[in-house]
XYZ file of C-alpha atoms in Angstrom:
639
model
C 0.000 0.000 0.000
C 1.310 3.405 -0.964
C 1.881 6.043 1.693
C 2.749 9.710 1.968
C 5.069 10.668 4.810
C 5.450 14.123 6.294
C 8.853 14.046 7.968
C 9.880 16.159 10.936
C 12.644 18.056 9.159
C 10.989 20.661 7.006
C 7.713 18.698 6.761
C 8.788 17.176 3.416
C 5.980 15.454 1.501
C 6.986 12.292 -0.395
C 4.457 11.327 -3.081
C 4.144 7.577 -3.562
C 3.914 5.969 -7.037
C 0.232 5.174 -6.486
C -0.589 8.781 -5.659
C 1.361 9.964 -8.702
C -0.605 7.608 -10.914
C -3.908 8.911 -9.579
C -2.834 12.563 -9.747
C -3.004 12.945 -13.511
C -2.066 16.103 -15.246
C -1.667 17.210 -18.810
C 0.775 19.930 -19.729
C 0.708 21.572 -23.119
C 3.745 23.181 -24.698
C 3.306 26.671 -26.046
C 3.221 26.634 -29.881
C 5.566 28.898 -31.713
C 2.731 31.152 -32.889
C 1.568 31.806 -29.278
C 4.154 34.559 -29.058
C 4.178 37.460 -31.429
C 7.416 37.924 -33.238
C 9.328 40.808 -31.736
C 12.052 42.549 -33.720
C 15.430 42.139 -32.125
C 17.801 45.020 -32.032
C 20.978 45.753 -30.244
C 19.452 48.842 -28.686
C 16.200 47.510 -27.124
C 15.445 44.291 -25.231
C 12.455 42.217 -26.443
C 9.138 42.954 -24.706
C 8.243 40.519 -21.902
C 5.728 37.784 -22.644
C 2.217 38.680 -21.410
C -0.158 35.894 -20.362
C -3.188 35.265 -18.155
C -3.815 32.603 -15.486
C -7.159 31.004 -14.702
C -7.538 28.598 -11.763
C -10.550 26.320 -11.451
C -10.682 24.773 -7.979
C -13.480 24.407 -5.383
C -13.791 25.436 -1.745
C -11.428 28.377 -1.637
C -8.546 26.384 -3.135
C -8.574 28.728 -6.132
C -7.597 31.647 -3.871
C -4.858 29.548 -2.244
C -3.380 28.650 -5.624
C -3.700 32.135 -7.099
C -1.749 33.599 -4.199
C 1.055 31.028 -4.239
C 1.578 29.555 -7.714
C 4.731 30.688 -9.489
C 2.593 31.244 -12.567
C 0.926 34.163 -10.802
C 4.003 35.334 -8.931
C 6.100 35.807 -12.077
C 3.295 37.160 -14.278
C 4.467 40.532 -15.619
C 8.131 39.800 -14.919
C 10.272 41.669 -17.483
C 12.394 38.554 -18.075
C 9.418 36.326 -18.923
C 9.677 34.588 -22.312
C 8.271 31.475 -23.990
C 10.844 29.124 -22.481
C 10.344 30.472 -18.971
C 6.567 30.100 -19.259
C 6.912 26.523 -20.489
C 9.052 25.719 -17.440
C 6.441 27.218 -15.113
C 3.683 25.217 -16.815
C 5.659 21.985 -16.332
C 6.269 22.739 -12.643
C 2.697 23.770 -11.849
C 1.104 20.303 -11.249
C 3.588 19.345 -8.542
C 3.401 22.789 -6.975
C -0.418 22.688 -6.992
C -0.452 19.228 -5.358
C 1.805 20.441 -2.558
C -0.332 23.530 -1.999
C -3.691 21.734 -1.810
C -2.092 19.172 0.510
C -1.709 21.952 3.076
C -5.521 22.230 3.030
C -6.012 18.509 3.673
C -6.235 17.121 0.107
C -3.531 14.555 -0.668
C -4.870 12.820 -3.811
C -5.718 15.656 -6.186
C -6.023 15.445 -9.951
C -4.278 18.453 -11.519
C -4.565 19.390 -15.186
C -2.679 22.293 -16.740
C -3.328 23.472 -20.287
C -2.601 26.554 -22.378
C -5.258 28.287 -24.458
C -3.686 30.246 -27.320
C -6.857 31.226 -29.172
C -6.954 34.752 -27.736
C -4.685 37.755 -28.002
C -2.699 36.485 -25.029
C -1.965 32.915 -23.920
C -4.170 31.774 -21.023
C -2.800 29.116 -18.662
C -5.734 27.141 -17.253
C -5.195 25.121 -14.074
C -7.978 22.630 -13.252
C -7.871 20.956 -9.835
C -10.078 18.119 -8.614
C -8.936 17.924 -4.967
C -10.411 14.529 -4.198
C -11.411 13.514 -0.664
C -10.173 15.229 2.471
C -7.684 13.321 4.594
C -8.819 12.704 8.176
C -6.859 11.679 11.256
C -7.111 7.953 11.995
C -4.537 7.484 14.768
C -2.620 9.748 17.133
C 0.376 8.500 19.123
C 1.950 10.898 21.620
C 5.066 9.488 23.264
C 6.219 11.583 26.228
C 9.675 10.703 27.505
C 11.230 11.835 30.739
C 9.046 13.989 33.005
C 10.576 12.400 36.109
C 11.442 14.620 39.089
C 15.123 15.125 39.774
C 16.274 12.295 42.131
C 16.690 14.365 45.322
C 13.269 15.887 44.648
C 11.427 12.618 44.172
C 8.638 13.826 46.417
C 7.910 16.673 44.014
C 4.504 16.926 42.392
C 4.473 14.799 39.232
C 3.993 16.581 35.909
C 0.487 15.978 34.582
C 1.329 14.262 31.308
C -2.256 13.071 30.894
C -3.477 16.674 30.849
C -0.785 17.421 28.290
C -2.107 14.633 26.061
C -5.689 15.833 26.481
C -4.653 19.295 25.296
C -3.507 17.900 21.926
C -5.869 19.633 19.455
C -5.763 17.191 16.493
C -8.357 14.592 17.461
C -9.214 11.362 15.687
C -11.687 11.959 12.880
C -10.805 15.620 12.307
C -9.492 16.920 8.972
C -5.715 16.897 8.701
C -4.133 20.136 7.494
C -0.459 20.987 7.347
C -0.856 24.333 9.130
C -2.809 22.721 11.986
C -0.191 19.975 12.264
C 2.663 22.456 12.564
C 0.723 24.634 15.034
C -0.154 21.621 17.214
C 3.495 20.555 17.463
C 4.596 24.065 18.383
C 1.858 24.402 20.990
C 2.757 21.064 22.590
C 6.418 21.987 22.858
C 5.633 25.491 24.096
C 3.375 24.119 26.832
C 6.282 22.068 28.214
C 9.204 24.474 27.822
C 7.334 27.285 29.552
C 7.497 25.504 32.899
C 9.752 22.951 34.636
C 11.305 21.545 31.433
C 12.783 24.408 29.360
C 15.206 21.993 27.599
C 12.389 19.850 26.155
C 12.524 19.035 22.463
C 10.621 17.135 19.784
C 12.855 14.178 18.889
C 10.549 12.742 16.218
C 7.342 13.767 14.415
C 5.669 11.917 11.544
C 2.419 12.168 9.622
C 1.883 9.060 7.458
C -0.923 9.376 4.903
C -2.627 6.411 3.260
C -3.897 7.772 -0.102
C -6.291 4.835 -0.635
C -8.203 5.230 2.634
C -7.595 8.988 2.952
C -6.423 8.456 6.521
C -3.365 9.777 8.341
C -1.491 8.414 11.360
C 0.341 10.897 13.562
C 3.386 10.242 15.736
C 4.934 12.783 18.089
C 7.838 11.931 20.390
C 8.713 14.613 22.950
C 11.594 14.378 25.403
C 11.263 16.572 28.475
C 14.957 16.911 29.229
C 15.958 17.627 32.844
C 13.601 19.233 35.328
C 15.045 22.643 36.189
C 14.520 25.030 39.074
C 15.460 28.610 39.797
C 18.555 29.522 41.788
C 19.788 32.756 43.345
C 19.013 36.226 41.984
C 21.766 38.040 40.076
C 21.326 41.758 39.266
C 23.240 43.634 36.549
C 23.108 47.296 35.502
C 22.163 49.126 38.715
C 23.979 52.428 39.312
C 21.835 54.986 41.131
C 19.119 52.838 42.711
C 19.250 50.337 45.527
C 18.983 46.612 44.734
C 16.032 46.343 47.138
C 13.862 47.910 44.413
C 14.325 44.697 42.410
C 14.571 42.213 45.273
C 11.313 43.366 46.863
C 9.472 42.770 43.592
C 10.993 39.325 43.043
C 8.447 36.644 44.007
C 10.645 33.826 42.666
C 12.433 31.847 45.357
C 15.422 29.480 44.984
C 14.089 25.995 44.374
C 10.922 27.113 42.573
C 10.132 25.336 39.322
C 11.325 27.094 36.187
C 8.419 29.121 34.797
C 8.441 31.399 31.786
C 5.318 33.178 33.039
C 7.081 33.927 36.350
C 9.945 35.537 34.419
C 7.531 37.615 32.346
C 5.578 38.670 35.429
C 8.728 39.880 37.207
C 9.840 41.735 34.088
C 6.450 43.477 33.840
C 6.543 44.516 37.511
C 10.010 45.993 37.105
C 9.041 47.871 33.939
C 6.005 49.332 35.711
C 8.160 50.924 38.421
C 9.358 53.642 36.051
C 12.944 53.295 37.276
C 14.216 51.469 34.199
C 14.416 52.228 30.487
C 14.800 48.524 29.715
C 14.469 45.316 31.713
C 15.537 41.783 30.761
C 14.706 38.898 33.074
C 16.021 35.448 32.214
C 17.330 32.179 33.601
C 21.019 31.553 32.929
C 20.910 28.317 30.929
C 24.643 28.482 30.221
C 25.351 27.672 33.872
C 24.191 24.090 33.410
C 26.205 23.341 30.260
C 29.468 22.525 32.024
C 27.756 20.110 34.410
C 25.916 18.423 31.524
C 29.184 18.048 29.613
C 30.819 16.531 32.700
C 27.873 14.164 33.131
C 28.149 13.099 29.493
C 31.857 12.402 29.836
C 31.182 10.340 32.959
C 28.570 8.336 31.074
C 30.934 7.652 28.161
C 33.666 6.548 30.546
C 31.290 4.142 32.290
C 30.202 2.648 28.962
C 33.838 2.208 27.894
C 34.676 0.437 31.178
C 31.675 -1.833 30.753
C 32.705 -2.725 27.193
C 36.240 -3.599 28.274
C 34.857 -5.836 31.024
C 32.972 -7.971 28.491
C 29.514 -8.037 26.955
C 28.151 -10.193 29.740
C 28.869 -7.512 32.320
C 25.908 -5.175 32.787
C 26.649 -1.486 32.882
C 25.655 0.288 36.032
C 23.509 3.418 35.652
C 25.419 6.637 36.082
C 24.197 8.759 38.969
C 24.205 12.262 37.544
C 22.883 13.846 40.743
C 20.419 16.689 40.906
C 19.992 19.109 38.036
C 21.752 22.405 38.772
C 19.743 25.440 39.823
C 19.373 28.152 37.199
C 20.557 31.580 38.346
C 17.850 34.209 37.919
C 19.412 37.110 35.995
C 17.944 40.620 35.926
C 19.636 43.074 33.552
C 18.428 46.657 33.684
C 19.175 49.991 32.082
C 18.216 52.836 34.375
C 15.969 55.643 33.187
C 17.284 59.171 33.278
C 16.578 60.641 36.685
C 14.549 63.688 35.587
C 11.980 64.055 32.847
C 9.852 66.959 31.639
C 7.019 66.469 29.170
C 4.052 68.387 27.845
C 0.960 67.504 25.884
C -2.229 68.776 24.305
C -5.531 66.993 24.105
C -9.286 67.142 23.951
C -12.065 65.399 25.852
C -15.781 65.552 25.128
C -16.207 65.435 28.922
C -13.999 68.318 30.063
C -12.985 70.084 26.850
C -9.558 71.219 25.628
C -6.531 70.104 27.594
C -2.930 71.245 28.081
C -0.640 69.369 30.465
C 2.883 69.812 31.838
C 4.637 66.978 33.726
C 7.790 66.855 35.807
C 9.149 63.552 37.176
C 12.223 62.827 39.283
C 13.086 59.210 40.031
C 15.290 59.860 43.045
C 13.986 62.430 45.526
C 14.875 61.323 49.070
C 14.814 57.734 47.846
C 11.352 58.051 46.272
C 9.855 58.644 42.830
C 8.452 62.149 42.524
C 5.705 62.748 39.961
C 3.928 66.048 39.382
C 1.652 67.557 36.771
C -0.364 70.656 35.989
C -3.411 70.090 33.792
C -5.531 72.881 32.344
C -8.896 71.885 30.858
C -11.890 73.907 29.828
C -14.020 72.663 32.717
C -11.357 71.466 35.146
C -7.881 72.575 36.282
C -5.673 70.392 38.466
C -2.196 70.321 39.979
C -0.701 67.436 41.916
C 2.612 66.289 43.377
C 3.146 62.772 44.725
C 6.005 60.785 46.237
C 6.046 57.028 45.515
C 8.112 54.834 47.825
C 9.824 51.664 46.550
C 7.786 48.493 46.944
C 8.339 46.940 50.353
C 9.472 43.367 50.936
C 5.868 42.426 51.747
C 4.642 43.888 48.465
C 3.190 47.203 49.651
C 3.304 50.264 47.381
C 3.065 53.405 49.508
C 2.642 56.979 48.314
C 1.918 60.427 49.700
C 1.106 63.720 48.045
C -1.014 66.795 47.650
C -3.315 68.129 44.943
C -5.520 71.036 44.026
C -8.509 70.822 41.694
C -10.923 73.450 40.466
C -13.913 72.461 38.347
C -16.937 74.162 36.840
C -19.438 71.439 36.010
C -23.128 72.127 35.368
C -22.934 75.515 37.167
C -21.368 74.006 40.296
C -17.902 75.480 40.947
C -15.646 73.616 43.391
C -12.088 74.161 44.556
C -10.626 71.239 46.517
C -7.243 70.980 48.244
C -6.229 67.448 49.218
C -3.392 65.929 51.230
C -3.329 62.138 51.019
C -1.456 58.975 51.909
C -2.153 55.697 50.133
C -1.128 52.049 50.430
C -1.663 49.758 47.458
C -0.971 46.025 47.316
C -1.785 42.948 45.266
C -1.387 42.272 41.563
C -3.225 42.829 38.340
C -5.850 40.169 39.046
C -6.618 41.300 42.608
C -5.639 44.813 43.643
C -6.402 46.508 46.965
C -5.770 49.951 48.387
C -6.261 51.992 51.549
C -6.397 55.807 51.199
C -6.320 58.379 54.004
C -7.095 61.959 52.971
C -7.692 65.445 54.276
C -9.891 67.590 52.024
C -10.728 71.255 52.208
C -13.391 72.356 49.726
C -14.915 75.649 48.631
C -18.143 75.210 46.659
C -20.214 77.761 44.804
C -23.556 76.907 43.239
C -24.714 79.548 40.780
C -27.441 81.596 42.435
C -26.675 80.307 45.954
C -24.200 81.244 48.652
C -20.662 79.856 48.784
C -19.965 77.061 51.268
C -16.771 75.673 52.755
C -16.243 72.186 54.193
C -13.440 69.953 55.379
C -13.250 66.206 55.863
C -10.859 63.436 56.973
C -12.062 60.246 55.205
C -10.537 56.760 55.017
C -11.386 54.580 51.991
C -10.753 50.914 51.256
C -10.991 49.753 47.627
C -10.660 46.368 45.940
C -10.492 45.538 42.223
C -10.882 42.049 40.779
C -9.856 41.468 37.136
C -10.330 38.380 34.994
C -9.669 39.403 31.398
C -8.133 37.801 28.340
C -6.331 41.099 27.610
C -5.797 44.243 29.664
C -5.451 46.467 26.577
C -8.134 44.964 24.310
C -10.401 42.789 26.472
C -12.921 40.574 24.689
C -13.758 38.075 27.420
C -13.992 38.299 31.203
C -14.905 40.900 33.785
C -13.655 43.636 36.106
C -15.271 44.438 39.462
C -14.410 47.356 41.736
C -15.858 48.061 45.185
C -15.176 50.910 47.619
C -16.230 51.511 51.198
C -15.172 54.376 53.421
C -16.079 57.604 55.054
C -15.239 60.170 57.699
C -16.421 58.738 61.006
C -14.435 60.731 63.551
C -15.304 64.333 64.514
C -11.739 65.412 63.742
C -11.154 67.934 60.950
C -14.584 66.907 59.677
C -17.641 69.115 59.303
C -20.081 66.304 58.515
C -19.505 62.627 59.263
C -20.522 60.204 56.520
C -20.275 56.633 55.237
C -19.965 55.930 51.527
C -20.132 52.725 49.444
C -19.722 52.432 45.683
C -19.201 49.703 43.134
C -18.909 49.204 39.400
C -18.434 46.273 37.067
C -17.915 45.580 33.367
C -18.449 42.242 31.632
C -17.134 41.174 28.204
C -18.482 38.258 26.193
C -17.767 37.228 22.571
C -20.815 36.775 20.340
C -19.925 34.773 17.260
C -16.614 35.136 15.454
C -16.716 38.920 15.082
C -19.204 40.138 17.686
C -18.738 41.208 21.291
C -21.166 42.123 24.079
C -20.148 44.611 26.786
C -22.336 45.095 29.856
C -21.476 47.791 32.395
C -23.021 48.885 35.678
C -22.267 51.325 38.500
C -23.960 52.250 41.769
C -23.269 54.197 44.916
C -24.838 55.358 48.167
C -23.908 57.846 50.879
C -25.211 58.004 54.408
C -24.931 61.159 56.513
C -27.069 63.263 58.812
C -26.774 66.271 56.530
C -25.566 66.482 52.929
C -24.202 69.960 53.548
C -20.603 69.602 54.721
C -19.868 66.451 52.706
C -17.271 67.248 49.988
C -18.755 67.241 46.486
C -16.204 64.653 45.343
C -17.926 62.082 47.604
C -21.410 62.747 46.222
C -22.694 61.156 43.015
C -23.477 62.447 39.539
C -23.893 60.684 36.174
C -23.536 61.413 32.472
C -20.641 61.501 30.006
C -18.351 59.230 27.998
C -17.947 56.518 30.642
C -21.394 56.879 32.205
C -24.685 57.656 30.433
C -23.923 58.748 26.880
C -26.182 61.305 25.278
C -25.709 63.682 28.220
C -23.003 66.126 29.197
C -20.322 65.218 31.703
C -21.975 64.827 35.164
C -25.132 66.487 33.865
C -27.406 64.050 35.712
C -27.874 64.725 39.415
C -29.809 66.879 41.851
C -31.101 70.239 40.650
C -30.330 73.244 42.875
C -31.359 76.473 41.238
C -29.681 76.634 37.823
C -27.045 74.053 38.769
C -26.742 70.281 38.952
C -25.059 68.991 42.112
C -24.200 65.582 43.471
C -26.743 63.331 45.141
C -26.691 60.655 47.831
C -27.496 57.800 45.420
C -26.478 56.842 41.908
C -27.156 53.929 39.555
C -26.221 53.479 35.890
C -26.221 50.570 33.422
C -25.083 50.064 29.850
C -25.285 47.378 27.170
C -23.189 47.575 24.018
C -22.720 45.342 20.994
C -19.584 45.647 18.865
C -19.081 44.061 15.446
C -15.463 43.849 14.214
C -15.830 43.871 10.442
C -12.043 44.237 10.173
C -9.342 43.175 12.662
C -8.882 46.758 13.903
C -12.241 48.336 13.052
C -15.685 47.858 14.552
C -19.105 49.448 14.673
C -21.071 49.589 17.928
C -24.673 49.995 19.057
C -25.404 50.843 22.699
C -28.092 51.706 25.222
C -27.264 53.517 28.486
C -29.511 54.471 31.394
C -29.017 55.946 34.855
C -29.311 58.900 37.185
C -28.246 60.346 40.537
C -30.594 61.637 43.257
C -30.947 62.317 46.972
C -33.441 59.478 47.480
C -33.779 56.015 45.978
C -37.342 56.819 44.959
C -36.117 59.793 42.927
C -33.650 57.659 40.912
C -35.676 57.903 37.729
C -33.363 56.598 34.981
C -32.485 58.822 32.039
C -31.702 56.905 28.854
C -29.318 57.446 25.984
C -28.655 55.322 22.909
C -26.781 55.494 19.661
C -24.094 54.187 17.340
C -20.317 54.394 17.384
C -17.036 53.363 15.830
C -14.089 51.531 17.394
C -10.427 51.393 16.380
C -7.637 49.345 17.970
C -4.781 51.814 18.271
C -1.337 50.920 19.685
C -2.253 52.607 22.999
C -5.744 51.163 23.352
C -9.202 51.285 21.761
C -10.360 54.620 20.361
C -14.115 55.083 20.789
C -16.243 57.612 18.904
C -19.982 57.614 19.668
C -23.009 59.613 18.586
C -25.672 59.293 21.300
C -29.203 60.595 21.626
C -30.189 61.740 25.120
C -33.856 60.874 25.414
C -34.540 63.208 28.344
C -32.888 66.241 26.710
C -33.946 65.271 23.153
C -30.546 66.110 21.688
C -27.612 64.357 20.067
C -24.128 64.442 21.586
C -20.718 63.353 20.307
C -18.546 61.311 22.697
C -14.860 60.516 22.248
C -12.685 58.376 24.544
C -9.471 56.352 24.529
C -9.386 52.975 26.278
C -11.734 52.240 29.133
C -11.589 53.856 32.556
C -11.908 51.631 35.581
């Protein structure tokens, strides 16, 4: 029985005699009159031969062939002549067979002919692909995967789970691209943790052209189980090594893990101290010991051979695998940086910003900025302390903010201290602030208040991507208040929460559901800083309304209320990889009583673009309560 074998090296396809007999093709030489006689002169080269190509093949194979056949690739080449075209015509059947094999067809019938009846020759390629080849048998041989001898009590590697993850199941269509991707995925799954020296020692795909079945063989050797060793730091000049050590969660003896290396590298890059960070395990450290072990093995085999064939060779005890030093190479950022920028927001209007950062002020990172917007002006200065050994990120600073929103003018001075801990998936913070606020509502008297609140916040993330999420959720909850009669005009308790949920709908669709709510309890609302009250409306709230337009009416102004609730549902359709259209419906409001929380709705259409810095959102929304359209523009999603 004839067979086709896809070997490991280069995935070479060997066509058996039986398959060649079944894959008939007819090639037709170009007649002499197919090419117009062109005068030859010593001053001008002959004009290139012009021809057309027509491919007749079902199921999208025509597009595959048109994109990859040499006949198409060299069409219009200035060096093309009759002899070159005849060579391409002769080579086309074999090239076509190899191309359709990548789509799962291994017994095609290919016919190539040349039609010379028109003004230009037309090369016609007819392909009958035959039956698809399906997978009949899969054999995965996993070698090694034994814990290092001194660590025999270690948790065994789950090889059964590794086999279950193999994507090419019995009965599925066999395609070359899927075969290559499956092998890469299997190897990647192993080398990313515990066994970074794993390798595929043999892979075969044997096709039976008579039954249209393929048998797969994959042999993977794990190599030695490796673990991390001591931390080695290179490149530090101005900053203390504790900045890196306190962020290092990898301990000597931990299993090798590529994700652990990437996580440490990301944490170090996020500090702002470094222009570049490279985190790796020093594989070269184990080479000398492996060479020594190999020499010991060869010597033992030689001694056994000299003792006679009847003498069994004793296994060589290579001892434990060496620990891999954890190497962190950094290039420090310049200590001081000044930057400026211009922008626009449909929430707060035009924006101009000036930043000054210094990475080493009394051993802390100093960050400051002045931002001037049409409706809001802010200035802040904060000191960020290096992450502690227990993983705490502490900061302290001061800020001033003046805003004029819906005829409510506030000026707030804040002094704060904050502790943040946890990671991307679960982040927590504790913030202690002192606020002094001057508030003027158009048509009413000016008021002044001060407060000393403490707020605890927690954020839970489960997303497939932080920059372009398509699946998962984010939940944030806050609870706090000013409970002591110290530097506080009105004691209060405040709770707030918001969530966003992403779910794919079909291959190109996505559903986004968002909700937010809050409540404040106090004896009197007067004396509670406006920043702790609730308003709604704007790009990230209820679209179709101005920024914080929804709230409690006081004279000609809109002010914050004790309660707030908003919800949003949005459908996005990605008609191109980076472009989408969206339809949405938002509703919500803020009020001083739950009974008064009459929702105001907004709905509309928008566009989405995946930019390098995050999704750009442009929406046109109709505010049902105000009976007007409003344009909204935002970058990324705020949470």
